Amino acid sequence: QDQLQQKIICPGPVTCLTASPNGLYILAGIAESIYLWEVSNGNLLAILNRHYQDLTCLCFTDDSSHFLSGAKDCLALVWNLYSVLQAEPSQIPDPRHVWSQHSLPITDMCCGFGGPLARAATASLDQTAKLWEISSGELLLSVLFDMGIMAVTLDLSEYHMFCGGMDGSIFQVDLCAWPVQRDRTFQTERENGKIFKGHRNQVTCLSVSTDGSLLLSGSHDETVRLWDIQSKQCLKTMNHKGPITNAFIVLAPANMFNPDGKPSVPLPKFSKHLYGTESNDEQGSEGVTLRLGLHQQESGESYLEKAEKMYSQMCSTREKNMVGDQEHLTIQVSELEEEVSTLRKINKNLFDFSARIITKPAK
């Protein structure tokens, strides 16, 4: 069976990659830059250069309105996608928040549910995992471990945060523990019942099932493990022929096992240059790009004038339809009245029949 593939040549090694949940945009970390492509036509919409060292992780909020980036420069940045899209190509938009509380490179991050009101978790080699609020940018929680943290994730209800360590251990942090402390230390000897033990090398990725019962983990020991969260027991081990770089749990698409199921729209070639900087010959005529917040520079009708013109056309069309369809409406009303009369007769007959059956004396 032929596979639909599209090879995209990037300006350098891609260190992290993610797609927006709505499927409209692709983000890639290349060196210290963030590249933003539009999936429908392959246009490169923005190159963001606000990190000082190589990118390590990228993630979107569940509503695709914001995205987060982490790098070896110890910074985690929160970006508003609308602000990035409306900026001119010559401008570098400012991130909404700059989180600089980590003291060593950031290794992983994840975002909970709630769009711009969600909470985000970051992990770092500085032996901490931190929980943030995206809307205010406030630091909600910082947990100190006795080793560098390489992976972090939240369960769907956000009761627990799972952190993967350098030695292969996975730690379960209760986010609803009492008393509430902003700075907390995870003491291994005291919280031994909240550690998943099995990997022999650093944990690189973590993922929780939607029902919150299973945890998937990948490691440099060349295995992927599936854990029961309640008992901390390893249910399944999958061996590979190299270090695991990424693994996550997803809901199976409806047509996943349909042999005839194929993508309806093939991916276009992704541009290597910013949208608007290529010549007209190179751009081609395929696809439509919507640039939010940008206004046309050339002379002509304004958006307001176009809207008024379209509204007047719509009103005139509606008036014509109302005049021309008057006779048709009269016929349709008479047909409906006749149908209602027939239904009333049927209903009366059913009622009389039921009444006779119910009141019929028993023999």
GROMACS .gro file of C-alpha atoms in nm:
model
  363
    1GLN     CA    1   0.000   0.000   0.000
    2ASP     CA    2   0.136   0.341  -0.096
    3GLN     CA    3   0.215   0.570   0.195
    4LEU     CA    4   0.158   0.944   0.166
    5GLN     CA    5   0.481   1.111   0.274
    6GLN     CA    6   0.622   1.460   0.259
    7LYS     CA    7   0.989   1.522   0.325
    8ILE     CA    8   1.060   1.867   0.466
    9ILE     CA    9   1.417   1.998   0.461
   10CYS     CA   10   1.481   2.233   0.754
   11PRO     CA   11   1.763   2.489   0.798
   12GLY     CA   12   1.920   2.278   1.074
   13PRO     CA   13   1.864   1.986   1.312
   14VAL     CA   14   1.515   1.991   1.465
   15THR     CA   15   1.546   1.954   1.843
   16CYS     CA   16   1.172   1.969   1.920
   17LEU     CA   17   0.851   1.960   1.719
   18THR     CA   18   0.480   1.998   1.790
   19ALA     CA   19   0.149   2.061   1.613
   20SER     CA   20  -0.140   2.276   1.735
   21PRO     CA   21  -0.440   2.073   1.858
   22ASN     CA   22  -0.660   2.232   1.589
   23GLY     CA   23  -0.420   2.105   1.322
   24LEU     CA   24  -0.355   2.445   1.163
   25TYR     CA   25   0.005   2.513   1.266
   26ILE     CA   26   0.340   2.336   1.309
   27LEU     CA   27   0.612   2.453   1.549
   28ALA     CA   28   0.975   2.342   1.527
   29GLY     CA   29   1.276   2.428   1.738
   30ILE     CA   30   1.587   2.469   1.520
   31ALA     CA   31   1.896   2.584   1.711
   32GLU     CA   32   1.780   2.881   1.923
   33SER     CA   33   1.494   2.975   1.686
   34ILE     CA   34   1.125   2.881   1.678
   35TYR     CA   35   0.979   2.823   1.329
   36LEU     CA   36   0.601   2.853   1.278
   37TRP     CA   37   0.444   2.702   0.963
   38GLU     CA   38   0.085   2.703   0.841
   39VAL     CA   39  -0.014   2.345   0.757
   40SER     CA   40  -0.272   2.420   0.483
   41ASN     CA   41  -0.028   2.589   0.244
   42GLY     CA   42   0.320   2.538   0.392
   43ASN     CA   43   0.388   2.910   0.447
   44LEU     CA   44   0.654   2.994   0.704
   45LEU     CA   45   0.471   3.258   0.910
   46ALA     CA   46   0.730   3.349   1.174
   47ILE     CA   47   1.082   3.286   1.302
   48LEU     CA   48   1.109   3.374   1.671
   49ASN     CA   49   1.453   3.447   1.813
   50ARG     CA   50   1.410   3.517   2.183
   51HIS     CA   51   1.606   3.225   2.325
   52TYR     CA   52   1.983   3.243   2.363
   53GLN     CA   53   2.059   2.872   2.334
   54ASP     CA   54   1.913   2.566   2.162
   55LEU     CA   55   1.543   2.486   2.205
   56THR     CA   56   1.460   2.172   2.404
   57CYS     CA   57   1.078   2.160   2.416
   58LEU     CA   58   0.762   2.313   2.269
   59CYS     CA   59   0.394   2.265   2.354
   60PHE     CA   60   0.054   2.423   2.276
   61THR     CA   61  -0.239   2.495   2.504
   62ASP     CA   62  -0.540   2.276   2.435
   63ASP     CA   63  -0.726   2.557   2.253
   64SER     CA   64  -0.422   2.645   2.035
   65SER     CA   65  -0.431   3.007   2.156
   66HIS     CA   66  -0.088   2.999   2.325
   67PHE     CA   67   0.230   2.797   2.303
   68LEU     CA   68   0.526   2.750   2.537
   69SER     CA   69   0.894   2.710   2.460
   70GLY     CA   70   1.185   2.594   2.675
   71ALA     CA   71   1.557   2.598   2.600
   72LYS     CA   72   1.906   2.537   2.735
   73ASP     CA   73   1.924   2.906   2.837
   74CYS     CA   74   1.708   2.813   3.142
   75LEU     CA   75   1.417   3.024   3.011
   76ALA     CA   76   1.056   2.917   2.954
   77LEU     CA   77   0.855   3.156   2.736
   78VAL     CA   78   0.478   3.182   2.691
   79TRP     CA   79   0.366   3.309   2.349
   80ASN     CA   80   0.026   3.437   2.237
   81LEU     CA   81  -0.030   3.288   1.891
   82TYR     CA   82  -0.248   3.583   1.781
   83SER     CA   83   0.027   3.831   1.870
   84VAL     CA   84   0.282   3.627   1.676
   85LEU     CA   85   0.059   3.604   1.367
   86GLN     CA   86  -0.030   3.974   1.353
   87ALA     CA   87   0.330   4.094   1.388
   88GLU     CA   88   0.511   4.221   1.078
   89PRO     CA   89   0.783   3.988   0.942
   90SER     CA   90   1.048   4.247   1.031
   91GLN     CA   91   0.934   4.257   1.396
   92ILE     CA   92   1.007   4.008   1.673
   93PRO     CA   93   0.696   3.986   1.893
   94ASP     CA   94   0.737   3.983   2.269
   95PRO     CA   95   0.639   3.672   2.464
   96ARG     CA   96   0.349   3.708   2.706
   97HIS     CA   97   0.556   3.574   2.999
   98VAL     CA   98   0.923   3.503   3.058
   99TRP     CA   99   0.983   3.245   3.330
  100SER     CA  100   1.344   3.266   3.446
  101GLN     CA  101   1.330   3.089   3.784
  102HIS     CA  102   1.512   2.777   3.661
  103SER     CA  103   1.889   2.784   3.707
  104LEU     CA  104   1.986   2.508   3.460
  105PRO     CA  105   1.859   2.403   3.114
  106ILE     CA  106   1.490   2.318   3.081
  107THR     CA  107   1.439   1.959   2.971
  108ASP     CA  108   1.061   1.919   2.931
  109MET     CA  109   0.727   2.098   2.973
  110CYS     CA  110   0.359   2.017   2.947
  111CYS     CA  111   0.035   2.212   2.952
  112GLY     CA  112  -0.292   2.123   3.123
  113PHE     CA  113  -0.647   2.198   3.012
  114GLY     CA  114  -0.818   2.535   3.016
  115GLY     CA  115  -0.669   2.729   2.723
  116PRO     CA  116  -0.519   3.058   2.845
  117LEU     CA  117  -0.636   2.973   3.200
  118ALA     CA  118  -0.445   2.644   3.208
  119ARG     CA  119  -0.152   2.548   3.425
  120ALA     CA  120   0.184   2.443   3.283
  121ALA     CA  121   0.464   2.229   3.428
  122THR     CA  122   0.835   2.262   3.352
  123ALA     CA  123   1.125   2.029   3.434
  124SER     CA  124   1.492   2.117   3.455
  125LEU     CA  125   1.840   1.985   3.524
  126ASP     CA  126   1.842   2.208   3.833
  127GLN     CA  127   1.659   1.919   4.008
  128THR     CA  128   1.325   2.101   4.021
  129ALA     CA  129   0.985   2.072   3.855
  130LYS     CA  130   0.770   2.384   3.863
  131LEU     CA  131   0.399   2.449   3.813
  132TRP     CA  132   0.285   2.781   3.661
  133GLU     CA  133  -0.035   2.966   3.582
  134ILE     CA  134  -0.041   3.079   3.219
  135SER     CA  135  -0.292   3.363   3.261
  136SER     CA  136  -0.100   3.550   3.532
  137GLY     CA  137   0.247   3.399   3.481
  138GLU     CA  138   0.262   3.323   3.853
  139LEU     CA  139   0.472   3.039   3.996
  140LEU     CA  140   0.232   2.809   4.184
  141LEU     CA  141   0.463   2.529   4.300
  142SER     CA  142   0.831   2.432   4.295
  143VAL     CA  143   0.933   2.077   4.390
  144LEU     CA  144   1.298   1.997   4.462
  145PHE     CA  145   1.432   1.646   4.394
  146ASP     CA  146   1.769   1.484   4.457
  147MET     CA  147   1.846   1.450   4.085
  148GLY     CA  148   1.791   1.630   3.755
  149ILE     CA  149   1.440   1.595   3.608
  150MET     CA  150   1.422   1.498   3.238
  151ALA     CA  151   1.046   1.462   3.179
  152VAL     CA  152   0.722   1.593   3.329
  153THR     CA  153   0.350   1.546   3.269
  154LEU     CA  154   0.014   1.604   3.440
  155ASP     CA  155  -0.284   1.372   3.464
  156LEU     CA  156  -0.613   1.486   3.312
  157SER     CA  157  -0.764   1.596   3.645
  158GLU     CA  158  -0.433   1.761   3.747
  159TYR     CA  159  -0.430   1.588   4.084
  160HIS     CA  160  -0.079   1.455   4.021
  161MET     CA  161   0.238   1.563   3.846
  162PHE     CA  162   0.473   1.290   3.724
  163CYS     CA  163   0.846   1.361   3.697
  164GLY     CA  164   1.109   1.138   3.533
  165GLY     CA  165   1.459   1.145   3.682
  166MET     CA  166   1.813   1.098   3.556
  167ASP     CA  167   1.850   0.754   3.719
  168GLY     CA  168   1.528   0.610   3.573
  169SER     CA  169   1.299   0.676   3.868
  170ILE     CA  170   0.956   0.833   3.813
  171PHE     CA  171   0.814   1.045   4.095
  172GLN     CA  172   0.445   1.111   4.162
  173VAL     CA  173   0.381   1.455   4.317
  174ASP     CA  174   0.042   1.520   4.476
  175LEU     CA  175  -0.077   1.866   4.373
  176CYS     CA  176  -0.362   1.867   4.626
  177ALA     CA  177  -0.148   1.779   4.930
  178TRP     CA  178  -0.212   1.964   5.256
  179PRO     CA  179  -0.072   2.194   5.383
  180VAL     CA  180  -0.024   2.393   5.064
  181GLN     CA  181   0.342   2.489   5.015
  182ARG     CA  182   0.483   2.680   4.722
  183ASP     CA  183   0.832   2.534   4.775
  184ARG     CA  184   0.840   2.164   4.848
  185THR     CA  185   1.108   1.896   4.872
  186PHE     CA  186   1.036   1.544   4.748
  187GLN     CA  187   1.198   1.320   5.012
  188THR     CA  188   1.259   0.980   4.854
  189GLU     CA  189   1.287   0.782   5.178
  190ARG     CA  190   0.960   0.922   5.316
  191GLU     CA  191   0.756   0.902   4.992
  192ASN     CA  192   0.877   0.565   4.869
  193GLY     CA  193   0.520   0.462   4.778
  194LYS     CA  194   0.504   0.738   4.514
  195ILE     CA  195   0.798   0.621   4.301
  196PHE     CA  196   0.788   0.403   3.987
  197LYS     CA  197   1.104   0.188   3.975
  198GLY     CA  198   1.208  -0.015   3.672
  199HIS     CA  199   1.401   0.194   3.419
  200ARG     CA  200   1.780   0.162   3.433
  201ASN     CA  201   1.861   0.493   3.263
  202GLN     CA  202   1.720   0.844   3.239
  203VAL     CA  203   1.349   0.884   3.160
  204THR     CA  204   1.294   1.091   2.845
  205CYS     CA  205   0.912   1.108   2.811
  206LEU     CA  206   0.595   1.055   3.011
  207SER     CA  207   0.226   1.031   2.917
  208VAL     CA  208  -0.091   0.960   3.118
  209SER     CA  209  -0.402   0.789   2.980
  210THR     CA  210  -0.725   0.988   2.963
  211ASP     CA  211  -0.883   0.793   3.251
  212GLY     CA  212  -0.581   0.860   3.473
  213SER     CA  213  -0.511   0.492   3.542
  214LEU     CA  214  -0.207   0.424   3.319
  215LEU     CA  215   0.132   0.592   3.279
  216LEU     CA  216   0.354   0.546   2.974
  217SER     CA  217   0.727   0.613   3.004
  218GLY     CA  218   1.024   0.600   2.766
  219SER     CA  219   1.390   0.583   2.863
  220HIS     CA  220   1.746   0.575   2.736
  221ASP     CA  221   1.756   0.210   2.852
  222GLU     CA  222   1.584   0.136   2.516
  223THR     CA  223   1.248   0.038   2.670
  224VAL     CA  224   0.898   0.181   2.688
  225ARG     CA  225   0.704   0.082   3.000
  226LEU     CA  226   0.331   0.091   3.079
  227TRP     CA  227   0.252   0.138   3.449
  228ASP     CA  228  -0.056   0.101   3.665
  229ILE     CA  229  -0.059   0.429   3.856
  230GLN     CA  230  -0.250   0.301   4.158
  231SER     CA  231  -0.021   0.005   4.232
  232LYS     CA  232   0.300   0.144   4.071
  233GLN     CA  233   0.342  -0.193   3.897
  234CYS     CA  234   0.484  -0.226   3.544
  235LEU     CA  235   0.217  -0.389   3.326
  236LYS     CA  236   0.411  -0.414   3.000
  237THR     CA  237   0.764  -0.353   2.871
  238MET     CA  238   0.834  -0.284   2.503
  239ASN     CA  239   1.195  -0.318   2.390
  240HIS     CA  240   1.351  -0.107   2.115
  241LYS     CA  241   1.688  -0.094   1.941
  242GLY     CA  242   1.795   0.246   2.067
  243PRO     CA  243   1.723   0.516   2.324
  244ILE     CA  244   1.358   0.627   2.336
  245THR     CA  245   1.325   0.993   2.242
  246ASN     CA  246   0.946   1.028   2.258
  247ALA     CA  247   0.634   0.826   2.334
  248PHE     CA  248   0.281   0.930   2.421
  249ILE     CA  249  -0.073   0.794   2.451
  250VAL     CA  250  -0.330   0.912   2.194
  251LEU     CA  251  -0.691   0.823   2.118
  252ALA     CA  252  -0.710   0.602   1.809
  253PRO     CA  253  -0.866   0.778   1.507
  254ALA     CA  254  -1.199   0.634   1.389
  255ASN     CA  255  -1.057   0.511   1.056
  256MET     CA  256  -0.724   0.388   1.194
  257PHE     CA  257  -0.796   0.024   1.104
  258ASN     CA  258  -0.977   0.102   0.780
  259PRO     CA  259  -0.750  -0.011   0.493
  260ASP     CA  260  -0.916   0.238   0.257
  261GLY     CA  261  -0.866   0.535   0.489
  262LYS     CA  262  -0.630   0.791   0.340
  263PRO     CA  263  -0.562   1.158   0.412
  264SER     CA  264  -0.799   1.368   0.204
  265VAL     CA  265  -0.562   1.665   0.178
  266PRO     CA  266  -0.191   1.606   0.108
  267LEU     CA  267   0.062   1.820   0.291
  268PRO     CA  268   0.216   2.096   0.078
  269LYS     CA  269   0.586   2.169   0.067
  270PHE     CA  270   0.688   2.381   0.365
  271SER     CA  271   0.856   2.711   0.280
  272LYS     CA  272   1.213   2.787   0.384
  273HIS     CA  273   1.163   3.164   0.387
  274LEU     CA  274   0.922   3.388   0.573
  275TYR     CA  275   0.583   3.439   0.412
  276GLY     CA  276   0.583   3.766   0.218
  277THR     CA  277   0.960   3.769   0.149
  278GLU     CA  278   0.962   3.529  -0.147
  279SER     CA  279   0.907   3.647  -0.501
  280ASN     CA  280   0.567   3.598  -0.661
  281ASP     CA  281   0.706   3.327  -0.890
  282GLU     CA  282   0.811   3.113  -0.596
  283GLN     CA  283   0.494   3.148  -0.394
  284GLY     CA  284   0.255   2.979  -0.632
  285SER     CA  285  -0.118   3.029  -0.628
  286GLU     CA  286  -0.229   2.742  -0.407
  287GLY     CA  287  -0.397   2.794  -0.070
  288VAL     CA  288  -0.521   3.097   0.117
  289THR     CA  289  -0.334   3.256   0.407
  290LEU     CA  290  -0.524   3.440   0.678
  291ARG     CA  291  -0.302   3.690   0.860
  292LEU     CA  292  -0.489   3.803   1.169
  293GLY     CA  293  -0.473   4.172   1.249
  294LEU     CA  294  -0.296   4.276   0.928
  295HIS     CA  295  -0.454   4.532   0.696
  296GLN     CA  296  -0.407   4.571   0.324
  297GLN     CA  297  -0.154   4.838   0.230
  298GLU     CA  298  -0.265   4.893  -0.130
  299SER     CA  299  -0.537   5.141  -0.224
  300GLY     CA  300  -0.891   5.018  -0.277
  301GLU     CA  301  -1.204   4.943  -0.082
  302SER     CA  302  -1.164   4.918   0.292
  303TYR     CA  303  -1.296   4.620   0.487
  304LEU     CA  304  -1.583   4.835   0.617
  305GLU     CA  305  -1.685   4.940   0.265
  306LYS     CA  306  -1.673   4.579   0.146
  307ALA     CA  307  -1.887   4.470   0.442
  308GLU     CA  308  -2.150   4.739   0.371
  309LYS     CA  309  -2.157   4.643   0.002
  310MET     CA  310  -2.205   4.274   0.083
  311TYR     CA  311  -2.479   4.356   0.334
  312SER     CA  312  -2.672   4.566   0.079
  313GLN     CA  313  -2.645   4.285  -0.176
  314MET     CA  314  -2.772   4.036   0.080
  315CYS     CA  315  -3.070   4.258   0.168
  316SER     CA  316  -3.166   4.312  -0.198
  317THR     CA  317  -3.144   3.938  -0.267
  318ARG     CA  318  -3.362   3.863   0.034
  319GLU     CA  319  -3.628   4.115  -0.080
  320LYS     CA  320  -3.637   3.961  -0.429
  321ASN     CA  321  -3.679   3.614  -0.283
  322MET     CA  322  -3.961   3.730  -0.057
  323VAL     CA  323  -4.156   3.888  -0.347
  324GLY     CA  324  -4.092   3.605  -0.593
  325ASP     CA  325  -4.171   3.329  -0.343
  326GLN     CA  326  -4.504   3.469  -0.218
  327GLU     CA  327  -4.708   3.240  -0.441
  328HIS     CA  328  -4.491   2.940  -0.349
  329LEU     CA  329  -4.541   3.015   0.021
  330THR     CA  330  -4.919   3.025  -0.019
  331ILE     CA  331  -4.919   2.680  -0.183
  332GLN     CA  332  -4.689   2.541   0.085
  333VAL     CA  333  -4.912   2.674   0.366
  334SER     CA  334  -5.223   2.514   0.217
  335GLU     CA  335  -5.043   2.180   0.184
  336LEU     CA  336  -4.932   2.195   0.548
  337GLU     CA  337  -5.284   2.280   0.666
  338GLU     CA  338  -5.420   1.980   0.475
  339GLU     CA  339  -5.153   1.756   0.632
  340VAL     CA  340  -5.241   1.881   0.981
  341SER     CA  341  -5.609   1.805   0.919
  342THR     CA  342  -5.525   1.450   0.810
  343LEU     CA  343  -5.309   1.394   1.118
  344ARG     CA  344  -5.589   1.515   1.344
  345LYS     CA  345  -5.829   1.260   1.189
  346ILE     CA  346  -5.575   0.979   1.238
  347ASN     CA  347  -5.518   1.084   1.597
  348LYS     CA  348  -5.894   1.090   1.669
  349ASN     CA  349  -5.936   0.740   1.518
  350LEU     CA  350  -5.650   0.607   1.733
  351PHE     CA  351  -5.803   0.760   2.044
  352ASP     CA  352  -6.148   0.611   1.975
  353PHE     CA  353  -5.995   0.268   1.907
  354SER     CA  354  -5.792   0.276   2.230
  355ALA     CA  355  -6.092   0.389   2.431
  356ARG     CA  356  -6.302   0.098   2.298
  357ILE     CA  357  -6.031  -0.157   2.386
  358ILE     CA  358  -5.984  -0.019   2.738
  359THR     CA  359  -6.356   0.009   2.821
  360LYS     CA  360  -6.449  -0.326   2.667
  361PRO     CA  361  -6.591  -0.545   2.949
  362ALA     CA  362  -6.397  -0.859   3.032
  363LYS     CA  363  -6.560  -1.193   2.946
   0.00000   0.00000   0.00000
